Tab-separated table of C-alpha atoms and ligand atoms in Angstrom:
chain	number	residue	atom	x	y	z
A	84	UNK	CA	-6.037	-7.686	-1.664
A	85	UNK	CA	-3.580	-9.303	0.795
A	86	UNK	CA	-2.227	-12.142	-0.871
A	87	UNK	CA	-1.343	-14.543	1.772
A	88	UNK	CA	-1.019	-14.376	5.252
A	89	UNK	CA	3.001	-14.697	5.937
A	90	UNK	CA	5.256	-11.923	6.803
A	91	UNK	CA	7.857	-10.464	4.358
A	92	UNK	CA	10.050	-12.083	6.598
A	93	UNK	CA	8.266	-15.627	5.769
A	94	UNK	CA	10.723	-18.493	3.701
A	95	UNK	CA	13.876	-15.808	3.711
A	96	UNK	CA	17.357	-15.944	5.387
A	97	UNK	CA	17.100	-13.995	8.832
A	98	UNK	CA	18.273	-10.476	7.819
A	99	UNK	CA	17.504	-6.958	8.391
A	100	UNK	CA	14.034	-6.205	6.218
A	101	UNK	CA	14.863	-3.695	3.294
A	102	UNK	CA	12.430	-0.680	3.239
A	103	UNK	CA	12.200	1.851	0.621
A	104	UNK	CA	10.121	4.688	2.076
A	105	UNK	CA	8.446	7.000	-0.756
A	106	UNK	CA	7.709	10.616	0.330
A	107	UNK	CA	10.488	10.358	3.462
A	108	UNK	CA	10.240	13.999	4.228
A	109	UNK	CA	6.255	13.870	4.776
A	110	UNK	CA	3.909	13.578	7.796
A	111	UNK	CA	3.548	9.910	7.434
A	112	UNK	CA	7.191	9.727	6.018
A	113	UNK	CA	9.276	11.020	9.114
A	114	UNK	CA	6.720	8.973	11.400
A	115	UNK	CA	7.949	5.861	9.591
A	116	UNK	CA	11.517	6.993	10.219
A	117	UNK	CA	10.782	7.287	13.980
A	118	UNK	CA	8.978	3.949	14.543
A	119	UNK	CA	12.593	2.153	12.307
A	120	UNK	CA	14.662	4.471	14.451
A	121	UNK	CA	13.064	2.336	17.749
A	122	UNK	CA	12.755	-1.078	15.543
A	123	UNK	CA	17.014	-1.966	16.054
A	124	UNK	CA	18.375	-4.307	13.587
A	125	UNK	CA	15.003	-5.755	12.176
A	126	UNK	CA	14.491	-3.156	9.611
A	127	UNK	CA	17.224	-1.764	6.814
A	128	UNK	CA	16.199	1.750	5.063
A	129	UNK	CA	17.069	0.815	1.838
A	130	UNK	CA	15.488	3.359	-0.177
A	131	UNK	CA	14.550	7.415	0.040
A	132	UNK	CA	12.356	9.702	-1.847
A	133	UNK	CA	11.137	13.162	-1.345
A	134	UNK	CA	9.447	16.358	-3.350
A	135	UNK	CA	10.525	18.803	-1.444
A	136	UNK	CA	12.991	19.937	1.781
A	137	UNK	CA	15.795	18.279	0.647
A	138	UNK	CA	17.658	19.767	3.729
A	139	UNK	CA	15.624	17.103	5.593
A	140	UNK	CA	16.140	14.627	2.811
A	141	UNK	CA	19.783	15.083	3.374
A	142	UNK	CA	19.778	14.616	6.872
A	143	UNK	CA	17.993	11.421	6.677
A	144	UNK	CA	20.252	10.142	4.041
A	145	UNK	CA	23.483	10.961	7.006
A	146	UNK	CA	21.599	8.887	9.377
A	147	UNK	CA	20.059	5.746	7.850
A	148	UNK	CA	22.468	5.503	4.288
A	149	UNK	CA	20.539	4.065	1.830
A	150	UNK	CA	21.417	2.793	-0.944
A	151	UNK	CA	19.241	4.959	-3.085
A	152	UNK	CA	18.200	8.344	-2.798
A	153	UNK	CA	15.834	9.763	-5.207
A	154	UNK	CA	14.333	13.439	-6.008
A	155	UNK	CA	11.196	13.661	-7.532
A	156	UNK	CA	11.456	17.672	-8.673
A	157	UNK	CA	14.688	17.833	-11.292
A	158	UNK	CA	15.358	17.059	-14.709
A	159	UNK	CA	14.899	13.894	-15.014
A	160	UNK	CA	18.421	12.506	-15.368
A	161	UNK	CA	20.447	10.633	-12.689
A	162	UNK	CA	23.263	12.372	-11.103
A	163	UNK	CA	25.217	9.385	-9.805
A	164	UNK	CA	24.784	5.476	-9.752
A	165	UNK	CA	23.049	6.167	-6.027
A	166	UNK	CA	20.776	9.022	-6.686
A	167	UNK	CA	18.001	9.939	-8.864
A	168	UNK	CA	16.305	12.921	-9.744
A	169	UNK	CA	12.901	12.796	-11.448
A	170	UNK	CA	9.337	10.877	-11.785
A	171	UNK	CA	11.183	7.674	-12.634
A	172	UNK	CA	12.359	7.657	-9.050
A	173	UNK	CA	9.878	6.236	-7.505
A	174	UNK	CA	9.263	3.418	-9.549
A	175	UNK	CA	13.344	3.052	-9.542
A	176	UNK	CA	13.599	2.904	-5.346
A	177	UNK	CA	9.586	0.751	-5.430
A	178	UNK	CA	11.103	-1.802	-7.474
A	179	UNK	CA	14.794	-2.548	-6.179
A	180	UNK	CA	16.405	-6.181	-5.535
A	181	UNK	CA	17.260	-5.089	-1.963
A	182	UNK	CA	13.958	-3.772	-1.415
A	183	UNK	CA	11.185	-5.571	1.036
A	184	UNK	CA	8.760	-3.517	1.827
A	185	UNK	CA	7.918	-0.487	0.231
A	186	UNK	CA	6.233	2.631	2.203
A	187	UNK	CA	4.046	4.215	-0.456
A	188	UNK	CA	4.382	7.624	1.856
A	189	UNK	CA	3.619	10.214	-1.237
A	190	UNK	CA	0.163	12.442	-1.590
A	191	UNK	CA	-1.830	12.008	-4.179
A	192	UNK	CA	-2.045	10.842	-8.112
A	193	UNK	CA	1.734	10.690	-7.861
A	194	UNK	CA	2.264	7.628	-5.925
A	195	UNK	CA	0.084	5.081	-8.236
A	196	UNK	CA	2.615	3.977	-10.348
A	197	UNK	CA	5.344	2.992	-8.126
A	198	UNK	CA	2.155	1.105	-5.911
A	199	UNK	CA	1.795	-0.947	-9.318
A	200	UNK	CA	5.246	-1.482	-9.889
A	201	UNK	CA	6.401	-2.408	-6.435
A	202	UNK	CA	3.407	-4.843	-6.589
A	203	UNK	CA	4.614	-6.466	-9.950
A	204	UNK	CA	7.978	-6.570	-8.666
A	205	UNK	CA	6.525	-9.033	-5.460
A	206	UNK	CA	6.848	-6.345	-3.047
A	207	UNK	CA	4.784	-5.921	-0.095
A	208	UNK	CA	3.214	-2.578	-0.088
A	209	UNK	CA	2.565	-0.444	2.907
A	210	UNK	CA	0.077	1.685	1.760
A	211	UNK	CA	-0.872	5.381	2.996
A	212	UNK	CA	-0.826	6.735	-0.310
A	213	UNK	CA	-4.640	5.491	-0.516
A	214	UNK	CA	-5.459	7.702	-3.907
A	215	UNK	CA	-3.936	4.738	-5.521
A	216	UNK	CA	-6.279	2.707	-4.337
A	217	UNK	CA	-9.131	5.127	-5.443
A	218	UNK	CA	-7.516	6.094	-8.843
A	219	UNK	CA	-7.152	2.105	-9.651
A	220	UNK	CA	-8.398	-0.076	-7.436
A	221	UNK	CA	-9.225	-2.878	-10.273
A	222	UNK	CA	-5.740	-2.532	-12.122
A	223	UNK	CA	-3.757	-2.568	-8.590
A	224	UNK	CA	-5.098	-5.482	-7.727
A	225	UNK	CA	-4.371	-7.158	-11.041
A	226	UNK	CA	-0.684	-6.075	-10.330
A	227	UNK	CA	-0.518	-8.168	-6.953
A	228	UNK	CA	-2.191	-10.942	-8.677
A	229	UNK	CA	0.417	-10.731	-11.496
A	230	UNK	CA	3.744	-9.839	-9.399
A	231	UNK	CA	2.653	-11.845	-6.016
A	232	UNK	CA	2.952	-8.408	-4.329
A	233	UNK	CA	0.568	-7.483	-1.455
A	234	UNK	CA	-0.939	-4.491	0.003
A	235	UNK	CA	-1.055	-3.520	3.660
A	236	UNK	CA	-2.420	-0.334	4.795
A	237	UNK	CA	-1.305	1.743	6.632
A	238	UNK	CA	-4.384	4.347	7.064
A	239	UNK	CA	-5.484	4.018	10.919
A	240	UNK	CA	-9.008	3.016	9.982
A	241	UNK	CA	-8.200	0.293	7.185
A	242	UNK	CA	-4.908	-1.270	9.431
A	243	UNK	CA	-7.897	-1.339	12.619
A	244	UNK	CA	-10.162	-3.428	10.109
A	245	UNK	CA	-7.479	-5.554	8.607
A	246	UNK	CA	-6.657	-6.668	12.612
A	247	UNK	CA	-10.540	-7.046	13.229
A	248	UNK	CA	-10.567	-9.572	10.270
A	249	UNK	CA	-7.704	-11.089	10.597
A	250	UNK	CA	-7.965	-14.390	8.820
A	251	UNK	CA	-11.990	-15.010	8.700
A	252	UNK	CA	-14.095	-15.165	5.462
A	253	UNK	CA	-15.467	-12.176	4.059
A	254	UNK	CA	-18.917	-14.284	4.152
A	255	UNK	CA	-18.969	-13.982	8.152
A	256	UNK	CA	-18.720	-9.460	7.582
A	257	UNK	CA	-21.782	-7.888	7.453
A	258	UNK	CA	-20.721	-4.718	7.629
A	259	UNK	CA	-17.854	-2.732	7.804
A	260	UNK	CA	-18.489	0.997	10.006
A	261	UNK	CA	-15.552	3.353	9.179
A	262	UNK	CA	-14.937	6.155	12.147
A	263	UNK	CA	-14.473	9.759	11.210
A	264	UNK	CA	-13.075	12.403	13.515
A	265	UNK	CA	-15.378	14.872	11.621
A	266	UNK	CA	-12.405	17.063	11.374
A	267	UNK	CA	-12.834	21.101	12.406
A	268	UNK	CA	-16.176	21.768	11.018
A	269	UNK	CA	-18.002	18.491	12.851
A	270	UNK	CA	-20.073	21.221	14.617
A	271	UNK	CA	-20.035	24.457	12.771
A	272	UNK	CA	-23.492	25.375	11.308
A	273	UNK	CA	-23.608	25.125	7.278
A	274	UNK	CA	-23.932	28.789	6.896
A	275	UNK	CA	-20.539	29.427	8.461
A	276	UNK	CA	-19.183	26.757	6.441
A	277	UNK	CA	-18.935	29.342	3.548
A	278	UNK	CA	-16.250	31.323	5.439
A	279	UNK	CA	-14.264	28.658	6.448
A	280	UNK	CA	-10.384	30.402	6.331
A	281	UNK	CA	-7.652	28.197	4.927
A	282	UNK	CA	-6.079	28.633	8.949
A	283	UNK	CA	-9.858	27.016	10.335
A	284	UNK	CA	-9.177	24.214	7.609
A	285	UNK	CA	-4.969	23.244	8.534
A	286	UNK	CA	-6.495	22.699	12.525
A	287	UNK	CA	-7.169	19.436	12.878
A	288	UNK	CA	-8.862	18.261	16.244
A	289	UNK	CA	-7.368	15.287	16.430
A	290	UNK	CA	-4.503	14.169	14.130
A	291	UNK	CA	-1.233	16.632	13.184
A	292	UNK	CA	-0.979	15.426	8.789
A	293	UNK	CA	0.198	16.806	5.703
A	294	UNK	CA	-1.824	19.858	4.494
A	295	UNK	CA	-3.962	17.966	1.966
A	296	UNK	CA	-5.148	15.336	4.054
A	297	UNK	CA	-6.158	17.686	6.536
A	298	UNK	CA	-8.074	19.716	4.055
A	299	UNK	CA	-9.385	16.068	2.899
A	300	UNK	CA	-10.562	15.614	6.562
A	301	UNK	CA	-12.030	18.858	6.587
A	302	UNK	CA	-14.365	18.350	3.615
A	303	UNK	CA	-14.799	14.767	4.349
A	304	UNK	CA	-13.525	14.121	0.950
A	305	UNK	CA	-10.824	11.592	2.867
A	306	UNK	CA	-13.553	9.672	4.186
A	307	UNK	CA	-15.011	9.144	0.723
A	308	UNK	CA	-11.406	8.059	-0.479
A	309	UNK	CA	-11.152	5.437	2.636
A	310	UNK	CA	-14.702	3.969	1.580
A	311	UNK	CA	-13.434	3.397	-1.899
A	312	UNK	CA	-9.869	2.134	-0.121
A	313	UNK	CA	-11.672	-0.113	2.096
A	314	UNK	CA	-14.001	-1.738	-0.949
A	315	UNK	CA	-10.625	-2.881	-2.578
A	316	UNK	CA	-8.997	-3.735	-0.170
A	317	UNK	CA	-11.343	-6.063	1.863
A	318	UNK	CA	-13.914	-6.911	-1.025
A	319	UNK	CA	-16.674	-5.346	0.518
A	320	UNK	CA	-19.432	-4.044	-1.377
A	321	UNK	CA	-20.010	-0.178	-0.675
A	322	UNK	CA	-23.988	-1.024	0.650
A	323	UNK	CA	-21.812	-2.784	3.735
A	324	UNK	CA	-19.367	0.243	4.509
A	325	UNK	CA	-20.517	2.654	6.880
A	326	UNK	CA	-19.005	5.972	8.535
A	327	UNK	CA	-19.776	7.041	11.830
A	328	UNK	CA	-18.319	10.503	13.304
A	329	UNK	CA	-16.142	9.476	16.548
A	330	UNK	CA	-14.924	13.121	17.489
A	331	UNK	CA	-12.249	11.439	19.689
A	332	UNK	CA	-10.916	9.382	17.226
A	333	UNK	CA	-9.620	6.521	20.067
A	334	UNK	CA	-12.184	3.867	18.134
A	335	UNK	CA	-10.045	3.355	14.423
A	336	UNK	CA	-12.887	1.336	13.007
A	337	UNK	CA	-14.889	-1.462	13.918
A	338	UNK	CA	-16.160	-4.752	11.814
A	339	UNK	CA	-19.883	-6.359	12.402
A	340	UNK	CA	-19.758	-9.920	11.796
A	341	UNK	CA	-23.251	-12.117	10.561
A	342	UNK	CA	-23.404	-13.172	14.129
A	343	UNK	CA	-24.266	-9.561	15.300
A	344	UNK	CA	-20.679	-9.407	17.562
A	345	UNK	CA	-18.698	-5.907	16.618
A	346	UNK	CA	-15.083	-6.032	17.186
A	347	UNK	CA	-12.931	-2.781	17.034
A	348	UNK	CA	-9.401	-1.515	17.134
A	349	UNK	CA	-8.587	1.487	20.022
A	350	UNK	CA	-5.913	3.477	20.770
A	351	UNK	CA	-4.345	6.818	21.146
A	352	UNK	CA	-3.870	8.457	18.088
A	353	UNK	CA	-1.041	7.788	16.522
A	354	UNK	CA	0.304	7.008	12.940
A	355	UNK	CA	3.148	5.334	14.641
A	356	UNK	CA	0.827	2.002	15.567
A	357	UNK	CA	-0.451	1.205	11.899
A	358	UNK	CA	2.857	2.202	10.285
A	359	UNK	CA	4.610	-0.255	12.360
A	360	UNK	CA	1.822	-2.819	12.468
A	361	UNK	CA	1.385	-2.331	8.001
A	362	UNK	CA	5.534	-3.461	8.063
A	363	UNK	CA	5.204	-6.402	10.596
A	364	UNK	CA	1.714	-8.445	9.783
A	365	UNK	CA	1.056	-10.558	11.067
A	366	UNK	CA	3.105	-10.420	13.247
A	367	UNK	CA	3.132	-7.788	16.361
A	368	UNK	CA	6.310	-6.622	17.898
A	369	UNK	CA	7.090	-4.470	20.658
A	370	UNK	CA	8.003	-1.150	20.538
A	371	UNK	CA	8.564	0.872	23.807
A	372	UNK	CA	7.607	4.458	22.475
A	373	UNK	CA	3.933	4.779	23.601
A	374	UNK	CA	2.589	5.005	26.852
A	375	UNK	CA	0.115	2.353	28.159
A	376	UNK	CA	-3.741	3.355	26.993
A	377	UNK	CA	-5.852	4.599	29.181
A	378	UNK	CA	-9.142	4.157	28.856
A	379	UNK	CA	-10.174	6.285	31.354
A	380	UNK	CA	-8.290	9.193	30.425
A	381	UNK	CA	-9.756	8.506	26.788
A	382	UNK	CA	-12.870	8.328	28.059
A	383	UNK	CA	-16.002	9.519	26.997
A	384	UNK	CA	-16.110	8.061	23.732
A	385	UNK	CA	-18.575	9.196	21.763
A	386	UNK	CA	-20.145	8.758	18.209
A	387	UNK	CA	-23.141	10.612	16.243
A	388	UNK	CA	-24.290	10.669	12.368
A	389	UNK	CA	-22.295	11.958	9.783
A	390	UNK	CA	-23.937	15.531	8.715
A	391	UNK	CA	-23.867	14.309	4.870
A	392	UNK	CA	-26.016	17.436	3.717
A	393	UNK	CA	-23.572	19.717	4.987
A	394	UNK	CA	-20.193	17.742	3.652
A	395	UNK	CA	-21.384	16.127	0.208
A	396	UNK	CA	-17.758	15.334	-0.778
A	397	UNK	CA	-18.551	12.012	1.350
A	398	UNK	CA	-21.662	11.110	-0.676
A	399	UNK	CA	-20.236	12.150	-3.808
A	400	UNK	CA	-16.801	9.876	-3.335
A	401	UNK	CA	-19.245	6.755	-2.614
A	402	UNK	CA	-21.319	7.970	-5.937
A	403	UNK	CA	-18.529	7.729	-7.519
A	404	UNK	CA	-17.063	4.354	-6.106
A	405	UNK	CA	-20.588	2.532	-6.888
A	406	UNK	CA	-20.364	3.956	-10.051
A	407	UNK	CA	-16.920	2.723	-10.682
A	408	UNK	CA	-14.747	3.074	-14.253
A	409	UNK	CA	-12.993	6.234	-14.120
A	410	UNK	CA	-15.747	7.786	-11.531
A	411	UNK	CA	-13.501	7.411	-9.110
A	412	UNK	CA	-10.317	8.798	-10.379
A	413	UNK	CA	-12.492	11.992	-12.226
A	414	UNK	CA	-13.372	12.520	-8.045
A	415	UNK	CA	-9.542	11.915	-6.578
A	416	UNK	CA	-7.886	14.405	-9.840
A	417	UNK	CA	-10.871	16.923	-8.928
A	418	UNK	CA	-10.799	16.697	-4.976
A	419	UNK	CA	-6.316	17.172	-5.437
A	420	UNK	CA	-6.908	20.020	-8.152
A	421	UNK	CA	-9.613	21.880	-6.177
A	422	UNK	CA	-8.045	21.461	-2.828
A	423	UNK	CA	-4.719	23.028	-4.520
A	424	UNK	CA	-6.550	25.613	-4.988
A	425	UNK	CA	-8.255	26.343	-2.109
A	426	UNK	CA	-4.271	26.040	-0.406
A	427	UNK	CA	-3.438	28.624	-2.454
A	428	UNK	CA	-6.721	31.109	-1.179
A	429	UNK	CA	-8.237	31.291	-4.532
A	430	UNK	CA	-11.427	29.118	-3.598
A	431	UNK	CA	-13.708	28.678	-0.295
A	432	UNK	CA	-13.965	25.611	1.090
A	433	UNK	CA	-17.320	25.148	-0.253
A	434	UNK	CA	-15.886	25.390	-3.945
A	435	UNK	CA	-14.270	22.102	-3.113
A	436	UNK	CA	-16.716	19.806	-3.271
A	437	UNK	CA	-18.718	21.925	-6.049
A	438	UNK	CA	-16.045	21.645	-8.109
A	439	UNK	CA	-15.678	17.997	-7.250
A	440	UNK	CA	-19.788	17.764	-8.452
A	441	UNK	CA	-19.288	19.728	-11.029
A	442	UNK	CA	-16.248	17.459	-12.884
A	443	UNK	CA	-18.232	14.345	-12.308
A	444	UNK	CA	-20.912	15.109	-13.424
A	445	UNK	CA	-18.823	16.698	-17.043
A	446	UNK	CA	-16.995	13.832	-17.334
A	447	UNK	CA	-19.030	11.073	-16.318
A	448	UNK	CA	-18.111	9.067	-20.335
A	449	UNK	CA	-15.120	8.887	-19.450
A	450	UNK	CA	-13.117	5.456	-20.252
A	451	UNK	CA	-11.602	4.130	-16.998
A	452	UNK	CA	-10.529	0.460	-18.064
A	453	UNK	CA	-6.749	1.376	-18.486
A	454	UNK	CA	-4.285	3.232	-16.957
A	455	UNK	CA	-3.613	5.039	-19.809
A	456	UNK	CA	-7.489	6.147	-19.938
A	457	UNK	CA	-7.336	6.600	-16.235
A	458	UNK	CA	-4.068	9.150	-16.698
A	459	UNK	CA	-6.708	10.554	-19.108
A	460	UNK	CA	-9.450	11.225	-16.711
A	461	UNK	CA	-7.398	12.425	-14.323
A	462	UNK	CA	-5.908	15.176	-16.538
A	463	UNK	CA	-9.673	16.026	-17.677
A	464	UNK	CA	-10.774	16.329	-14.102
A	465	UNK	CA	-7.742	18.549	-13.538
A	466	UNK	CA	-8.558	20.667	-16.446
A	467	UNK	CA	-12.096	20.863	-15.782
A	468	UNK	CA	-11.725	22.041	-11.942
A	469	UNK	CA	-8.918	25.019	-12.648
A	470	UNK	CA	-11.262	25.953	-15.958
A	471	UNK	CA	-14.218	26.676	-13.563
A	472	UNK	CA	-11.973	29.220	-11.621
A	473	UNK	CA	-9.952	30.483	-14.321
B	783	LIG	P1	2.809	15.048	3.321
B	783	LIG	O1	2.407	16.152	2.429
B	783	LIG	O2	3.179	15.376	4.730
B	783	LIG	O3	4.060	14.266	2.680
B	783	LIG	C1	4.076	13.837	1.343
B	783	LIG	C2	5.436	13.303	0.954
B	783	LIG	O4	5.407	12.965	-0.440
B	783	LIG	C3	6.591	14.297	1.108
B	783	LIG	O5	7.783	13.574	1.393
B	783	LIG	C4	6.711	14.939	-0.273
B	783	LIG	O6	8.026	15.424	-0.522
B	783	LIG	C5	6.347	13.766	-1.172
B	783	LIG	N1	5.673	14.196	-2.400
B	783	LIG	C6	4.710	15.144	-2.519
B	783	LIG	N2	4.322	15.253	-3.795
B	783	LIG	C7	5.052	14.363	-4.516
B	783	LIG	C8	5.122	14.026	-5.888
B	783	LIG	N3	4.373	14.639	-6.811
B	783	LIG	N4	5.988	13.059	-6.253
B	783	LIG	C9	6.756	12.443	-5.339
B	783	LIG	N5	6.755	12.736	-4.039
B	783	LIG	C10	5.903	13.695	-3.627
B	783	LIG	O7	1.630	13.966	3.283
B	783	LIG	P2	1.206	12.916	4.420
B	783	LIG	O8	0.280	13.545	5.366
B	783	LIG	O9	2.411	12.211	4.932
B	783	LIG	O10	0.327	11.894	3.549
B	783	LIG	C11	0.908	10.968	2.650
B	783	LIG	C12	-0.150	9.959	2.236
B	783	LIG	O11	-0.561	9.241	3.403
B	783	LIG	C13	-1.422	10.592	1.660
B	783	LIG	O12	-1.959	9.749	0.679
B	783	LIG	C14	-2.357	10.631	2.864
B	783	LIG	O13	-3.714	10.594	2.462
B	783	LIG	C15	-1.962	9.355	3.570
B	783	LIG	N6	-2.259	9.325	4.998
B	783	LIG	C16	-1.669	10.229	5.815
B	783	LIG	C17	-1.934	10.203	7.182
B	783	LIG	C18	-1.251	11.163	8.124
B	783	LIG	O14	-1.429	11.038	9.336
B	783	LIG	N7	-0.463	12.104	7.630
B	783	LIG	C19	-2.824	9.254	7.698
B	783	LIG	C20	-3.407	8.327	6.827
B	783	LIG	C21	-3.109	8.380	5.480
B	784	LIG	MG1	-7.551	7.512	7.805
């Protein structure tokens, strides 16, 4: 899905990269802001948009003074020339003339159509929001091939395979092995997994995320979602992607070659290396605000089987990927709708990926060749899941 190899940078005048970062306010959102905040002069926030705390929103718009600010929850009108309010926001700050890059930073269905239009527009994507990927992965790559756009990801296991590739032909991969953390629940015994408490599901061992991700990681419904992710973006077929449970979550993902030599990306923990790394690529540059790894300190690293039995939101999101159409959208709507839910305390944990089951197996006509049919299945898969609780 990358389409070439050069930098944003590549065959312009030497000037400060525009970024428009979508979903500012979020986990992945202020990270972004920290890694620019050490970057200097290279990088130029040109574009902000947010859901909700717009006290933060408003402090980030004092410090980096875009030149658009948008506001997803409103009426839908524009207050003045600079701001926004509304859906249209996105796609308004994706798509601008002084706009590079674009840091697809929002959760969920929500950021799909500013991927597509940033895309069309020539923009280079740096992807987190990786349900667009799920939701579309056939009609976002047609808008890269149509625009010139490119996608970079920004997910730690995706940004570890991209640098494990690099530049050689998909021919030479045999396989692709994708490293979980195995979130909370790695090695709680399946009857406890009934009583799972919303509290058990927001601790994460190993990475500090936005609430539905960490549910995601939980269920293992986000490692389902980075299979589909890393079939589009790579071109792999789903019998060559593998996940492995890595509690320590030091190894981001590793890449066999035909050959039978494994290379794979380390490091602490940290969003902060494949946010910076999806706005620079090819290209590596410095950036003081990590200590040195340690392997020793990292050390042991581990890995064992992923319990599928126990978390069958991982075999059901690569059911639904093989499957393809609007499989995989019916499974992102349901997984967002049910997980909703369950942040609210009126499911168990369990419910999620019974629910999730449950809507594919309802809706498994429906059309998926459009994103009008896909907006469609979506809204069915929504419906379905709150219908079984009602
Ligand atoms: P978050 O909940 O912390 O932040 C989401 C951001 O999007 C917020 O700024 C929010 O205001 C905005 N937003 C929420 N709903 C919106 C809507 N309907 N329309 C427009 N804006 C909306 O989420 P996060 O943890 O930063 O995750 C963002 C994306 O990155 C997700 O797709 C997630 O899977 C992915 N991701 C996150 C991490 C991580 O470490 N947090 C790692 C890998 C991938
Ligand atoms: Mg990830």
């Amino acid at each position: 899905m990358r389409r070439n190899a050069a930098s944003p940078r590549a065959g312009r005048p030497v000037s400060a990269l525009g970024v428009a970062i979508l979903g500012s306010t979020g986990s992945i959102g202020t990270t972004a802001l920290r890694v620019l905040e050490r970057q200097g002069g290279r990088f130029r926030v040109a574009a902000l948009t947010a859901h909700s705390n717009s006290e933060l929103l408003g402090e980030q718009v004092l410090r980096w003074t875009p030149g658009f600010v948008g506001i997803v929850k409103g009426d839908g009108h524009a207050s003045h020339a600079g701001w926004a309010l509304g859906e249209g926001c996105l796609v308004r700050a994706a798509t601008r003339p002084d706009v590079d890059i674009v840091l697809n930073a929002i959760v969920g269905a929500a950021g799909l159509d500013a991927t597509i239009a940033a895309l069309e527009a020539g923009k280079r994507v740096a992807l987190a929001n990786k349900e667009t990927l799920v939701i579309a992965g056939a009609i976002v790559a047609a808008a890269a091939a149509r625009g010139g756009g490119e996608i970079v990801p920004v997910d730690s296991e995706h940004s570890a395979i991209l640098q494990c590739i690099g530049a050689r032909p998909r021919g030479e991969v045999r396989r692709l092995i994708l490293t979980a953390s195995g979130g909370p629940f790695r090695d709680w015994p399946r009857e406890r997994l009934a009583r799972v408490t919303l509290a058990d599901a927001l601790k994460h061992p190993t990475w500090n995320m936005g609430r539905k991700i960490t549910v995601d990681s939980a269920t293992l419904a986000n490692k389902a979602l980075e299979v589909i992710e890393a079939h589009y973006l790579f071109g792999i077929p789903f019998d060559r992607i593998e996940v492995v449970v890595h509690p320590q979550s030091i190894v981001h993902s590793m890449v066999e070659f035909v050959d039978g030599s494994v290379l794979a990306q380390l490091g602490t923990p940290t969003m902060e290396v494949p946010v910076l790394y999806a706005l620079t690529h090819p290209e590596r540059v410095a950036d003081g605000g990590l200590p040195p790894f340690d392997p020793v300190a990292a050390s042991p690293l581990t890995f064992e089987p992923v319990r599928l039995d126990d978390f069958p939101a991982l075999r059901l999101g690569r059911e639904a990927g093989i499957r393809g159409g609007a499989a995989p959208a019916v499974f992102n709507a349901a997984n967002e709708a049910a997980v909703a839910l369950f942040l609210e305390s009126r499911i168990a944990f369990t419910d999620i990926p019974r629910a999730i089951g449950d809507a594919l197996d309802a809706l498994d006509r429906m059309d998926g060749s459009s994103r009008d049919a896909l907006g469609l299945a979506d809204a069915a898969a929504r419906a379905h899941v709150r219908g079984q609780f009602a």
